[in-house]
JSON list of C-alpha atoms and ligand atoms in Angstrom, two decimals:
[
{"chain": "A", "resi": 271, "resn": "MET", "atom": "CA", "xyz": [0.00, 0.00, 0.00]},
{"chain": "A", "resi": 272, "resn": "PRO", "atom": "CA", "xyz": [1.45, 3.45, -0.93]},
{"chain": "A", "resi": 273, "resn": "THR", "atom": "CA", "xyz": [2.22, 5.51, 2.18]},
{"chain": "A", "resi": 274, "resn": "THR", "atom": "CA", "xyz": [4.00, 8.65, 0.96]},
{"chain": "A", "resi": 275, "resn": "ILE", "atom": "CA", "xyz": [2.45, 12.01, 1.77]},
{"chain": "A", "resi": 276, "resn": "PRO", "atom": "CA", "xyz": [3.08, 14.31, -1.22]},
{"chain": "A", "resi": 277, "resn": "GLU", "atom": "CA", "xyz": [4.76, 17.61, -0.30]},
{"chain": "A", "resi": 278, "resn": "SER", "atom": "CA", "xyz": [2.99, 19.50, -3.04]},
{"chain": "A", "resi": 279, "resn": "LEU", "atom": "CA", "xyz": [-0.35, 19.12, -4.86]},
{"chain": "A", "resi": 280, "resn": "THR", "atom": "CA", "xyz": [-2.10, 21.36, -7.37]},
{"chain": "A", "resi": 281, "resn": "ASP", "atom": "CA", "xyz": [-5.29, 21.55, -9.45]},
{"chain": "A", "resi": 282, "resn": "GLY", "atom": "CA", "xyz": [-4.02, 24.51, -11.50]},
{"chain": "A", "resi": 283, "resn": "GLU", "atom": "CA", "xyz": [-5.88, 27.10, -9.39]},
{"chain": "A", "resi": 284, "resn": "ILE", "atom": "CA", "xyz": [-4.43, 26.41, -5.93]},
{"chain": "A", "resi": 285, "resn": "ARG", "atom": "CA", "xyz": [-1.23, 24.75, -4.74]},
{"chain": "A", "resi": 286, "resn": "LEU", "atom": "CA", "xyz": [-0.75, 22.85, -1.48]},
{"chain": "A", "resi": 287, "resn": "ARG", "atom": "CA", "xyz": [2.78, 22.95, -0.04]},
{"chain": "A", "resi": 288, "resn": "PRO", "atom": "CA", "xyz": [4.54, 22.48, 3.32]},
{"chain": "A", "resi": 289, "resn": "TRP", "atom": "CA", "xyz": [4.56, 25.38, 5.80]},
{"chain": "A", "resi": 290, "resn": "ARG", "atom": "CA", "xyz": [7.90, 27.19, 6.21]},
{"chain": "A", "resi": 291, "resn": "ASP", "atom": "CA", "xyz": [9.25, 29.28, 9.11]},
{"chain": "A", "resi": 292, "resn": "GLU", "atom": "CA", "xyz": [8.92, 32.41, 6.96]},
{"chain": "A", "resi": 293, "resn": "ASP", "atom": "CA", "xyz": [5.12, 31.89, 6.81]},
{"chain": "A", "resi": 294, "resn": "ALA", "atom": "CA", "xyz": [4.83, 32.52, 10.57]},
{"chain": "A", "resi": 295, "resn": "ASP", "atom": "CA", "xyz": [3.52, 36.09, 10.30]},
{"chain": "A", "resi": 296, "resn": "ALA", "atom": "CA", "xyz": [0.92, 35.15, 7.67]},
{"chain": "A", "resi": 297, "resn": "GLN", "atom": "CA", "xyz": [-0.18, 32.13, 9.72]},
{"chain": "A", "resi": 298, "resn": "LEU", "atom": "CA", "xyz": [-0.44, 34.31, 12.84]},
{"chain": "A", "resi": 299, "resn": "ALA", "atom": "CA", "xyz": [-2.65, 36.76, 10.91]},
{"chain": "A", "resi": 300, "resn": "GLY", "atom": "CA", "xyz": [-4.86, 33.83, 9.84]},
{"chain": "A", "resi": 301, "resn": "PHE", "atom": "CA", "xyz": [-5.24, 32.74, 13.48]},
{"chain": "A", "resi": 302, "resn": "ALA", "atom": "CA", "xyz": [-6.16, 36.30, 14.53]},
{"chain": "A", "resi": 303, "resn": "ASP", "atom": "CA", "xyz": [-9.18, 36.38, 12.18]},
{"chain": "A", "resi": 304, "resn": "PRO", "atom": "CA", "xyz": [-12.44, 36.69, 14.17]},
{"chain": "A", "resi": 305, "resn": "VAL", "atom": "CA", "xyz": [-14.27, 33.91, 12.26]},
{"chain": "A", "resi": 306, "resn": "PHE", "atom": "CA", "xyz": [-11.31, 31.58, 12.82]},
{"chain": "A", "resi": 307, "resn": "ARG", "atom": "CA", "xyz": [-11.24, 32.45, 16.54]},
{"chain": "A", "resi": 308, "resn": "ARG", "atom": "CA", "xyz": [-14.98, 31.93, 16.92]},
{"chain": "A", "resi": 309, "resn": "PHE", "atom": "CA", "xyz": [-14.64, 28.28, 15.93]},
{"chain": "A", "resi": 310, "resn": "SER", "atom": "CA", "xyz": [-11.19, 27.48, 17.41]},
{"chain": "A", "resi": 311, "resn": "ASP", "atom": "CA", "xyz": [-9.73, 27.10, 20.87]},
{"chain": "A", "resi": 312, "resn": "GLY", "atom": "CA", "xyz": [-6.13, 26.94, 22.08]},
{"chain": "A", "resi": 313, "resn": "VAL", "atom": "CA", "xyz": [-4.73, 28.78, 19.06]},
{"chain": "A", "resi": 314, "resn": "PRO", "atom": "CA", "xyz": [-1.06, 29.94, 19.12]},
{"chain": "A", "resi": 315, "resn": "LEU", "atom": "CA", "xyz": [-1.03, 33.62, 20.05]},
{"chain": "A", "resi": 316, "resn": "ASP", "atom": "CA", "xyz": [2.50, 34.73, 19.27]},
{"chain": "A", "resi": 317, "resn": "ARG", "atom": "CA", "xyz": [5.08, 34.27, 16.54]},
{"chain": "A", "resi": 318, "resn": "ALA", "atom": "CA", "xyz": [7.29, 31.92, 18.59]},
{"chain": "A", "resi": 319, "resn": "ASP", "atom": "CA", "xyz": [4.33, 29.56, 19.18]},
{"chain": "A", "resi": 320, "resn": "VAL", "atom": "CA", "xyz": [3.45, 29.64, 15.48]},
{"chain": "A", "resi": 321, "resn": "VAL", "atom": "CA", "xyz": [7.04, 28.75, 14.51]},
{"chain": "A", "resi": 322, "resn": "LYS", "atom": "CA", "xyz": [6.89, 25.86, 17.01]},
{"chain": "A", "resi": 323, "resn": "ARG", "atom": "CA", "xyz": [3.62, 24.69, 15.43]},
{"chain": "A", "resi": 324, "resn": "ILE", "atom": "CA", "xyz": [5.09, 24.88, 11.90]},
{"chain": "A", "resi": 325, "resn": "ARG", "atom": "CA", "xyz": [8.07, 22.76, 12.99]},
{"chain": "A", "resi": 326, "resn": "ALA", "atom": "CA", "xyz": [5.85, 20.31, 14.90]},
{"chain": "A", "resi": 327, "resn": "VAL", "atom": "CA", "xyz": [3.57, 19.68, 11.93]},
{"chain": "A", "resi": 328, "resn": "GLU", "atom": "CA", "xyz": [6.57, 19.21, 9.62]},
{"chain": "A", "resi": 329, "resn": "ARG", "atom": "CA", "xyz": [7.89, 16.55, 12.06]},
{"chain": "A", "resi": 330, "resn": "GLN", "atom": "CA", "xyz": [4.47, 14.85, 11.88]},
{"chain": "A", "resi": 331, "resn": "ARG", "atom": "CA", "xyz": [4.68, 14.89, 8.08]},
{"chain": "A", "resi": 332, "resn": "ALA", "atom": "CA", "xyz": [8.12, 13.26, 8.24]},
{"chain": "A", "resi": 333, "resn": "GLU", "atom": "CA", "xyz": [6.74, 10.61, 10.63]},
{"chain": "A", "resi": 334, "resn": "GLY", "atom": "CA", "xyz": [3.75, 10.03, 8.31]},
{"chain": "A", "resi": 335, "resn": "THR", "atom": "CA", "xyz": [1.13, 10.85, 10.97]},
{"chain": "A", "resi": 336, "resn": "ALA", "atom": "CA", "xyz": [-0.16, 14.17, 9.56]},
{"chain": "A", "resi": 337, "resn": "ALA", "atom": "CA", "xyz": [0.07, 16.53, 6.60]},
{"chain": "A", "resi": 338, "resn": "TYR", "atom": "CA", "xyz": [-0.64, 20.23, 7.14]},
{"chain": "A", "resi": 339, "resn": "TRP", "atom": "CA", "xyz": [-0.39, 22.07, 3.82]},
{"chain": "A", "resi": 340, "resn": "ALA", "atom": "CA", "xyz": [-0.33, 25.81, 3.24]},
{"chain": "A", "resi": 341, "resn": "ILE", "atom": "CA", "xyz": [-2.75, 26.69, 0.42]},
{"chain": "A", "resi": 342, "resn": "ASP", "atom": "CA", "xyz": [-1.27, 29.12, -2.13]},
{"chain": "A", "resi": 343, "resn": "ASP", "atom": "CA", "xyz": [-2.88, 30.78, -5.13]},
{"chain": "A", "resi": 344, "resn": "ALA", "atom": "CA", "xyz": [-1.30, 28.83, -8.04]},
{"chain": "A", "resi": 345, "resn": "HIS", "atom": "CA", "xyz": [-1.17, 32.01, -10.16]},
{"chain": "A", "resi": 346, "resn": "ASP", "atom": "CA", "xyz": [0.45, 34.56, -7.85]},
{"chain": "A", "resi": 347, "resn": "GLY", "atom": "CA", "xyz": [1.68, 32.49, -4.88]},
{"chain": "A", "resi": 348, "resn": "ARG", "atom": "CA", "xyz": [-0.48, 34.39, -2.36]},
{"chain": "A", "resi": 349, "resn": "LEU", "atom": "CA", "xyz": [-1.17, 32.47, 0.87]},
{"chain": "A", "resi": 350, "resn": "LEU", "atom": "CA", "xyz": [-4.87, 31.55, 1.09]},
{"chain": "A", "resi": 351, "resn": "GLY", "atom": "CA", "xyz": [-5.09, 29.24, 4.12]},
{"chain": "A", "resi": 352, "resn": "GLU", "atom": "CA", "xyz": [-4.48, 25.67, 5.28]},
{"chain": "A", "resi": 353, "resn": "VAL", "atom": "CA", "xyz": [-5.84, 22.17, 4.71]},
{"chain": "A", "resi": 354, "resn": "SER", "atom": "CA", "xyz": [-4.76, 19.18, 6.78]},
{"chain": "A", "resi": 355, "resn": "LEU", "atom": "CA", "xyz": [-4.92, 15.43, 7.17]},
{"chain": "A", "resi": 356, "resn": "SER", "atom": "CA", "xyz": [-4.30, 14.64, 10.84]},
{"chain": "A", "resi": 357, "resn": "GLY", "atom": "CA", "xyz": [-4.33, 11.51, 12.96]},
{"chain": "A", "resi": 358, "resn": "ILE", "atom": "CA", "xyz": [-3.35, 9.44, 9.93]},
{"chain": "A", "resi": 359, "resn": "ASP", "atom": "CA", "xyz": [-3.86, 5.83, 11.00]},
{"chain": "A", "resi": 360, "resn": "HIS", "atom": "CA", "xyz": [-2.58, 3.46, 8.34]},
{"chain": "A", "resi": 361, "resn": "ARG", "atom": "CA", "xyz": [-3.67, 0.34, 10.25]},
{"chain": "A", "resi": 362, "resn": "GLN", "atom": "CA", "xyz": [-7.28, 1.57, 10.46]},
{"chain": "A", "resi": 363, "resn": "GLY", "atom": "CA", "xyz": [-7.12, 3.30, 7.05]},
{"chain": "A", "resi": 364, "resn": "ARG", "atom": "CA", "xyz": [-8.42, 6.61, 8.43]},
{"chain": "A", "resi": 365, "resn": "ALA", "atom": "CA", "xyz": [-7.53, 10.28, 8.91]},
{"chain": "A", "resi": 366, "resn": "SER", "atom": "CA", "xyz": [-9.23, 13.57, 9.87]},
{"chain": "A", "resi": 367, "resn": "VAL", "atom": "CA", "xyz": [-9.56, 16.61, 7.64]},
{"chain": "A", "resi": 368, "resn": "GLY", "atom": "CA", "xyz": [-9.27, 20.26, 8.75]},
{"chain": "A", "resi": 369, "resn": "TYR", "atom": "CA", "xyz": [-9.15, 23.64, 6.98]},
{"chain": "A", "resi": 370, "resn": "TRP", "atom": "CA", "xyz": [-9.20, 27.40, 7.34]},
{"chain": "A", "resi": 371, "resn": "LEU", "atom": "CA", "xyz": [-8.90, 30.30, 4.93]},
{"chain": "A", "resi": 372, "resn": "THR", "atom": "CA", "xyz": [-7.71, 33.89, 5.28]},
{"chain": "A", "resi": 373, "resn": "ALA", "atom": "CA", "xyz": [-10.68, 36.30, 5.24]},
{"chain": "A", "resi": 374, "resn": "SER", "atom": "CA", "xyz": [-9.87, 37.56, 1.73]},
{"chain": "A", "resi": 375, "resn": "ALA", "atom": "CA", "xyz": [-9.70, 34.02, 0.27]},
{"chain": "A", "resi": 376, "resn": "ARG", "atom": "CA", "xyz": [-13.25, 33.06, 1.30]},
{"chain": "A", "resi": 377, "resn": "GLY", "atom": "CA", "xyz": [-16.31, 32.91, -0.92]},
{"chain": "A", "resi": 378, "resn": "ARG", "atom": "CA", "xyz": [-14.77, 31.47, -4.10]},
{"chain": "A", "resi": 379, "resn": "GLY", "atom": "CA", "xyz": [-14.43, 27.75, -3.53]},
{"chain": "A", "resi": 380, "resn": "VAL", "atom": "CA", "xyz": [-10.79, 27.60, -2.36]},
{"chain": "A", "resi": 381, "resn": "ALA", "atom": "CA", "xyz": [-11.53, 25.44, 0.71]},
{"chain": "A", "resi": 382, "resn": "THR", "atom": "CA", "xyz": [-13.60, 23.01, -1.34]},
{"chain": "A", "resi": 383, "resn": "ARG", "atom": "CA", "xyz": [-10.80, 22.70, -3.92]},
{"chain": "A", "resi": 384, "resn": "ALA", "atom": "CA", "xyz": [-8.23, 22.16, -1.17]},
{"chain": "A", "resi": 385, "resn": "VAL", "atom": "CA", "xyz": [-10.30, 19.47, 0.57]},
{"chain": "A", "resi": 386, "resn": "ARG", "atom": "CA", "xyz": [-10.80, 17.64, -2.72]},
{"chain": "A", "resi": 387, "resn": "LEU", "atom": "CA", "xyz": [-7.06, 17.69, -3.47]},
{"chain": "A", "resi": 388, "resn": "ALA", "atom": "CA", "xyz": [-6.15, 16.48, 0.03]},
{"chain": "A", "resi": 389, "resn": "ALA", "atom": "CA", "xyz": [-8.88, 13.81, 0.01]},
{"chain": "A", "resi": 390, "resn": "ARG", "atom": "CA", "xyz": [-7.89, 12.47, -3.41]},
{"chain": "A", "resi": 391, "resn": "SER", "atom": "CA", "xyz": [-4.29, 12.20, -2.21]},
{"chain": "A", "resi": 392, "resn": "ALA", "atom": "CA", "xyz": [-5.41, 10.47, 1.02]},
{"chain": "A", "resi": 393, "resn": "PHE", "atom": "CA", "xyz": [-7.25, 7.81, -0.98]},
{"chain": "A", "resi": 394, "resn": "THR", "atom": "CA", "xyz": [-4.78, 7.36, -3.86]},
{"chain": "A", "resi": 395, "resn": "ASP", "atom": "CA", "xyz": [-1.31, 8.18, -2.41]},
{"chain": "A", "resi": 396, "resn": "LEU", "atom": "CA", "xyz": [-1.91, 6.95, 1.15]},
{"chain": "A", "resi": 397, "resn": "GLY", "atom": "CA", "xyz": [-4.45, 4.23, 0.37]},
{"chain": "A", "resi": 398, "resn": "LEU", "atom": "CA", "xyz": [-6.78, 5.35, 3.17]},
{"chain": "A", "resi": 399, "resn": "ALA", "atom": "CA", "xyz": [-10.40, 4.08, 3.17]},
{"chain": "A", "resi": 400, "resn": "ARG", "atom": "CA", "xyz": [-12.20, 6.80, 5.16]},
{"chain": "A", "resi": 401, "resn": "LEU", "atom": "CA", "xyz": [-11.82, 10.49, 6.04]},
{"chain": "A", "resi": 402, "resn": "GLU", "atom": "CA", "xyz": [-13.56, 12.15, 8.96]},
{"chain": "A", "resi": 403, "resn": "LEU", "atom": "CA", "xyz": [-14.37, 15.75, 9.66]},
{"chain": "A", "resi": 404, "resn": "THR", "atom": "CA", "xyz": [-15.91, 17.29, 12.76]},
{"chain": "A", "resi": 405, "resn": "CYS", "atom": "CA", "xyz": [-17.24, 20.81, 13.14]},
{"chain": "A", "resi": 406, "resn": "ALA", "atom": "CA", "xyz": [-19.36, 22.96, 15.39]},
{"chain": "A", "resi": 407, "resn": "PRO", "atom": "CA", "xyz": [-23.12, 22.65, 14.79]},
{"chain": "A", "resi": 408, "resn": "ASP", "atom": "CA", "xyz": [-23.27, 26.43, 14.18]},
{"chain": "A", "resi": 409, "resn": "ASN", "atom": "CA", "xyz": [-20.36, 26.49, 11.67]},
{"chain": "A", "resi": 410, "resn": "ALA", "atom": "CA", "xyz": [-22.52, 26.61, 8.54]},
{"chain": "A", "resi": 411, "resn": "ALA", "atom": "CA", "xyz": [-19.65, 27.63, 6.22]},
{"chain": "A", "resi": 412, "resn": "SER", "atom": "CA", "xyz": [-17.60, 24.60, 7.27]},
{"chain": "A", "resi": 413, "resn": "GLN", "atom": "CA", "xyz": [-20.58, 22.25, 6.86]},
{"chain": "A", "resi": 414, "resn": "ALA", "atom": "CA", "xyz": [-21.09, 23.63, 3.35]},
{"chain": "A", "resi": 415, "resn": "VAL", "atom": "CA", "xyz": [-17.43, 22.90, 2.48]},
{"chain": "A", "resi": 416, "resn": "ALA", "atom": "CA", "xyz": [-17.84, 19.33, 3.75]},
{"chain": "A", "resi": 417, "resn": "GLU", "atom": "CA", "xyz": [-21.03, 18.76, 1.76]},
{"chain": "A", "resi": 418, "resn": "ARG", "atom": "CA", "xyz": [-19.69, 20.35, -1.45]},
{"chain": "A", "resi": 419, "resn": "SER", "atom": "CA", "xyz": [-16.67, 18.02, -1.18]},
{"chain": "A", "resi": 420, "resn": "GLY", "atom": "CA", "xyz": [-18.90, 14.93, -0.94]},
{"chain": "A", "resi": 421, "resn": "PHE", "atom": "CA", "xyz": [-18.80, 14.28, 2.82]},
{"chain": "A", "resi": 422, "resn": "ARG", "atom": "CA", "xyz": [-21.94, 12.79, 4.33]},
{"chain": "A", "resi": 423, "resn": "ARG", "atom": "CA", "xyz": [-23.26, 13.95, 7.68]},
{"chain": "A", "resi": 424, "resn": "GLU", "atom": "CA", "xyz": [-23.19, 10.92, 9.99]},
{"chain": "A", "resi": 425, "resn": "GLY", "atom": "CA", "xyz": [-24.24, 12.23, 13.37]},
{"chain": "A", "resi": 426, "resn": "LEU", "atom": "CA", "xyz": [-23.85, 14.49, 16.36]},
{"chain": "A", "resi": 427, "resn": "LEU", "atom": "CA", "xyz": [-21.11, 13.85, 18.93]},
{"chain": "A", "resi": 428, "resn": "ARG", "atom": "CA", "xyz": [-22.45, 15.22, 22.22]},
{"chain": "A", "resi": 429, "resn": "ALA", "atom": "CA", "xyz": [-20.01, 17.14, 24.49]},
{"chain": "A", "resi": 430, "resn": "HIS", "atom": "CA", "xyz": [-17.31, 16.13, 22.00]},
{"chain": "A", "resi": 431, "resn": "LEU", "atom": "CA", "xyz": [-14.52, 18.47, 23.09]},
{"chain": "A", "resi": 432, "resn": "PRO", "atom": "CA", "xyz": [-13.38, 20.98, 25.69]},
{"chain": "A", "resi": 433, "resn": "PHE", "atom": "CA", "xyz": [-14.14, 24.40, 24.22]},
{"chain": "A", "resi": 434, "resn": "LYS", "atom": "CA", "xyz": [-13.70, 27.90, 25.67]},
{"chain": "A", "resi": 435, "resn": "GLY", "atom": "CA", "xyz": [-14.16, 26.77, 29.27]},
{"chain": "A", "resi": 436, "resn": "GLY", "atom": "CA", "xyz": [-17.01, 24.29, 28.64]},
{"chain": "A", "resi": 437, "resn": "ARG", "atom": "CA", "xyz": [-17.60, 21.41, 26.25]},
{"chain": "A", "resi": 438, "resn": "ARG", "atom": "CA", "xyz": [-18.89, 21.56, 22.68]},
{"chain": "A", "resi": 439, "resn": "ASP", "atom": "CA", "xyz": [-20.99, 19.24, 20.55]},
{"chain": "A", "resi": 440, "resn": "SER", "atom": "CA", "xyz": [-19.65, 18.39, 17.08]},
{"chain": "A", "resi": 441, "resn": "LEU", "atom": "CA", "xyz": [-21.26, 17.26, 13.89]},
{"chain": "A", "resi": 442, "resn": "VAL", "atom": "CA", "xyz": [-19.37, 14.33, 12.38]},
{"chain": "A", "resi": 443, "resn": "TYR", "atom": "CA", "xyz": [-19.01, 13.84, 8.62]},
{"chain": "A", "resi": 444, "resn": "GLY", "atom": "CA", "xyz": [-17.46, 10.92, 6.72]},
{"chain": "A", "resi": 445, "resn": "LEU", "atom": "CA", "xyz": [-16.03, 10.63, 3.21]},
{"chain": "A", "resi": 446, "resn": "LEU", "atom": "CA", "xyz": [-15.40, 7.34, 1.40]},
{"chain": "A", "resi": 447, "resn": "PRO", "atom": "CA", "xyz": [-13.53, 7.18, -1.94]},
{"chain": "A", "resi": 448, "resn": "GLU", "atom": "CA", "xyz": [-16.79, 6.70, -3.86]},
{"chain": "A", "resi": 449, "resn": "ASP", "atom": "CA", "xyz": [-18.28, 9.84, -2.23]},
{"chain": "A", "resi": 450, "resn": "LEU", "atom": "CA", "xyz": [-15.52, 12.14, -3.48]},
{"chain": "A", "resi": 451, "resn": "ALA", "atom": "CA", "xyz": [-17.16, 14.74, -5.68]},
{"chain": "A", "resi": 452, "resn": "ARG", "atom": "CA", "xyz": [-15.52, 15.32, -9.07]},
{"chain": "B", "resi": 234, "resn": "COA", "atom": "C1", "xyz": [-14.82, 27.19, 6.78]},
{"chain": "B", "resi": 234, "resn": "COA", "atom": "C2", "xyz": [-14.23, 28.13, 5.71]},
{"chain": "B", "resi": 234, "resn": "COA", "atom": "C3", "xyz": [-12.86, 27.60, 5.28]},
{"chain": "B", "resi": 234, "resn": "COA", "atom": "C4", "xyz": [-15.19, 28.13, 4.52]},
{"chain": "B", "resi": 234, "resn": "COA", "atom": "O1", "xyz": [-14.72, 29.06, 3.57]},
{"chain": "B", "resi": 234, "resn": "COA", "atom": "P1", "xyz": [-15.61, 29.35, 2.25]},
{"chain": "B", "resi": 234, "resn": "COA", "atom": "O2", "xyz": [-14.88, 30.35, 1.44]},
{"chain": "B", "resi": 234, "resn": "COA", "atom": "O3", "xyz": [-17.02, 29.60, 2.61]},
{"chain": "B", "resi": 234, "resn": "COA", "atom": "O4", "xyz": [-15.57, 27.94, 1.49]},
{"chain": "B", "resi": 234, "resn": "COA", "atom": "P2", "xyz": [-15.10, 27.70, -0.01]},
{"chain": "B", "resi": 234, "resn": "COA", "atom": "O5", "xyz": [-13.73, 28.20, -0.19]},
{"chain": "B", "resi": 234, "resn": "COA", "atom": "O6", "xyz": [-15.39, 26.30, -0.35]},
{"chain": "B", "resi": 234, "resn": "COA", "atom": "O7", "xyz": [-16.05, 28.69, -0.83]},
{"chain": "B", "resi": 234, "resn": "COA", "atom": "C5", "xyz": [-17.45, 28.49, -0.88]},
{"chain": "B", "resi": 234, "resn": "COA", "atom": "C6", "xyz": [-18.12, 29.76, -1.28]},
{"chain": "B", "resi": 234, "resn": "COA", "atom": "O8", "xyz": [-17.59, 30.18, -2.54]},
{"chain": "B", "resi": 234, "resn": "COA", "atom": "C7", "xyz": [-18.63, 30.09, -3.55]},
{"chain": "B", "resi": 234, "resn": "COA", "atom": "N1", "xyz": [-17.98, 29.57, -4.75]},
{"chain": "B", "resi": 234, "resn": "COA", "atom": "C8", "xyz": [-17.63, 30.33, -5.81]},
{"chain": "B", "resi": 234, "resn": "COA", "atom": "N2", "xyz": [-17.03, 29.58, -6.73]},
{"chain": "B", "resi": 234, "resn": "COA", "atom": "C9", "xyz": [-17.00, 28.31, -6.26]},
{"chain": "B", "resi": 234, "resn": "COA", "atom": "C10", "xyz": [-16.49, 27.09, -6.76]},
{"chain": "B", "resi": 234, "resn": "COA", "atom": "N3", "xyz": [-15.88, 27.01, -7.95]},
{"chain": "B", "resi": 234, "resn": "COA", "atom": "N4", "xyz": [-16.60, 25.97, -5.99]},
{"chain": "B", "resi": 234, "resn": "COA", "atom": "C11", "xyz": [-17.20, 26.02, -4.80]},
{"chain": "B", "resi": 234, "resn": "COA", "atom": "N5", "xyz": [-17.71, 27.18, -4.25]},
{"chain": "B", "resi": 234, "resn": "COA", "atom": "C12", "xyz": [-17.59, 28.31, -4.99]},
{"chain": "B", "resi": 234, "resn": "COA", "atom": "C13", "xyz": [-19.69, 29.19, -2.95]},
{"chain": "B", "resi": 234, "resn": "COA", "atom": "O9", "xyz": [-20.97, 29.46, -3.49]},
{"chain": "B", "resi": 234, "resn": "COA", "atom": "C14", "xyz": [-19.60, 29.58, -1.49]},
{"chain": "B", "resi": 234, "resn": "COA", "atom": "O10", "xyz": [-20.20, 30.84, -1.32]},
{"chain": "B", "resi": 234, "resn": "COA", "atom": "P3", "xyz": [-21.37, 31.10, -0.25]},
{"chain": "B", "resi": 234, "resn": "COA", "atom": "O11", "xyz": [-20.74, 30.94, 1.10]},
{"chain": "B", "resi": 234, "resn": "COA", "atom": "O12", "xyz": [-21.79, 32.47, -0.54]},
{"chain": "B", "resi": 234, "resn": "COA", "atom": "O13", "xyz": [-22.38, 30.03, -0.54]},
{"chain": "B", "resi": 234, "resn": "COA", "atom": "C15", "xyz": [-14.07, 29.58, 6.26]},
{"chain": "B", "resi": 234, "resn": "COA", "atom": "O14", "xyz": [-15.34, 30.07, 6.66]},
{"chain": "B", "resi": 234, "resn": "COA", "atom": "C16", "xyz": [-13.12, 29.68, 7.43]},
{"chain": "B", "resi": 234, "resn": "COA", "atom": "O15", "xyz": [-11.91, 29.83, 7.25]},
{"chain": "B", "resi": 234, "resn": "COA", "atom": "N6", "xyz": [-13.66, 29.63, 8.68]},
{"chain": "B", "resi": 234, "resn": "COA", "atom": "C17", "xyz": [-12.84, 29.70, 9.88]},
{"chain": "B", "resi": 234, "resn": "COA", "atom": "C18", "xyz": [-12.12, 28.41, 10.16]},
{"chain": "B", "resi": 234, "resn": "COA", "atom": "C19", "xyz": [-13.08, 27.24, 10.24]},
{"chain": "B", "resi": 234, "resn": "COA", "atom": "O16", "xyz": [-14.21, 27.36, 10.71]},
{"chain": "B", "resi": 234, "resn": "COA", "atom": "N7", "xyz": [-12.59, 26.08, 9.79]},
{"chain": "B", "resi": 234, "resn": "COA", "atom": "C20", "xyz": [-13.37, 24.84, 9.82]},
{"chain": "B", "resi": 234, "resn": "COA", "atom": "C21", "xyz": [-13.34, 24.25, 11.19]},
{"chain": "B", "resi": 234, "resn": "COA", "atom": "S1", "xyz": [-14.33, 22.75, 11.24]}
]
């Protein structure tokens, strides 16, 4: 079974590539966005933490347990956001998908494109059998990305995670190779 996580993927409109230390300021700006903060907890707050995160996720890529890609505009190289495969479990044939976009990159299908590229790679390059995605029940934009990419809503995980001092429910979505939208 193929197990290599590609460093770079493109569909001609966007390009996925590894994060680099020099992206720290742009990543920090992405984490400061109010929509991002509304749906995230425990986000790195300063540049040093962001550099640590970039190095940690690159170690996970080298170990084969996760792939966090920066999303660039394929035409001008502008940073648009991030898409990730995390918790890659080759024995179980599963991984989780995550994504965020900078405010100016939203509203034109970039996240959907990025999820499709990452999912296709997960099924073909890594040979995984199932991808999972969880999101807040009030995160309509994220649910729309999941559904446009072919994910099916499978249920509600009650009190799924610690969140901003309490616990939060999550919707759970699943994607099988045959669900992947063209
Ligand atoms: C979740 C998030 C990435 C969604 O971003 P988005 O821009 O709405 O999603 P997409 O990039 O797929 O774009 C879809 C929008 O572009 C439009 N669009 C235009 N061209 C399109 C195309 N070729 N393909 C798909 N959509 C297209 C869609 O109609 C949709 O617009 P609408 O919201 O007005 O219906 C963004 O809201 C975000 O960064 N949120 C904060 C982080 C977050 O919540 N992450 C998910 C945690 S679970």
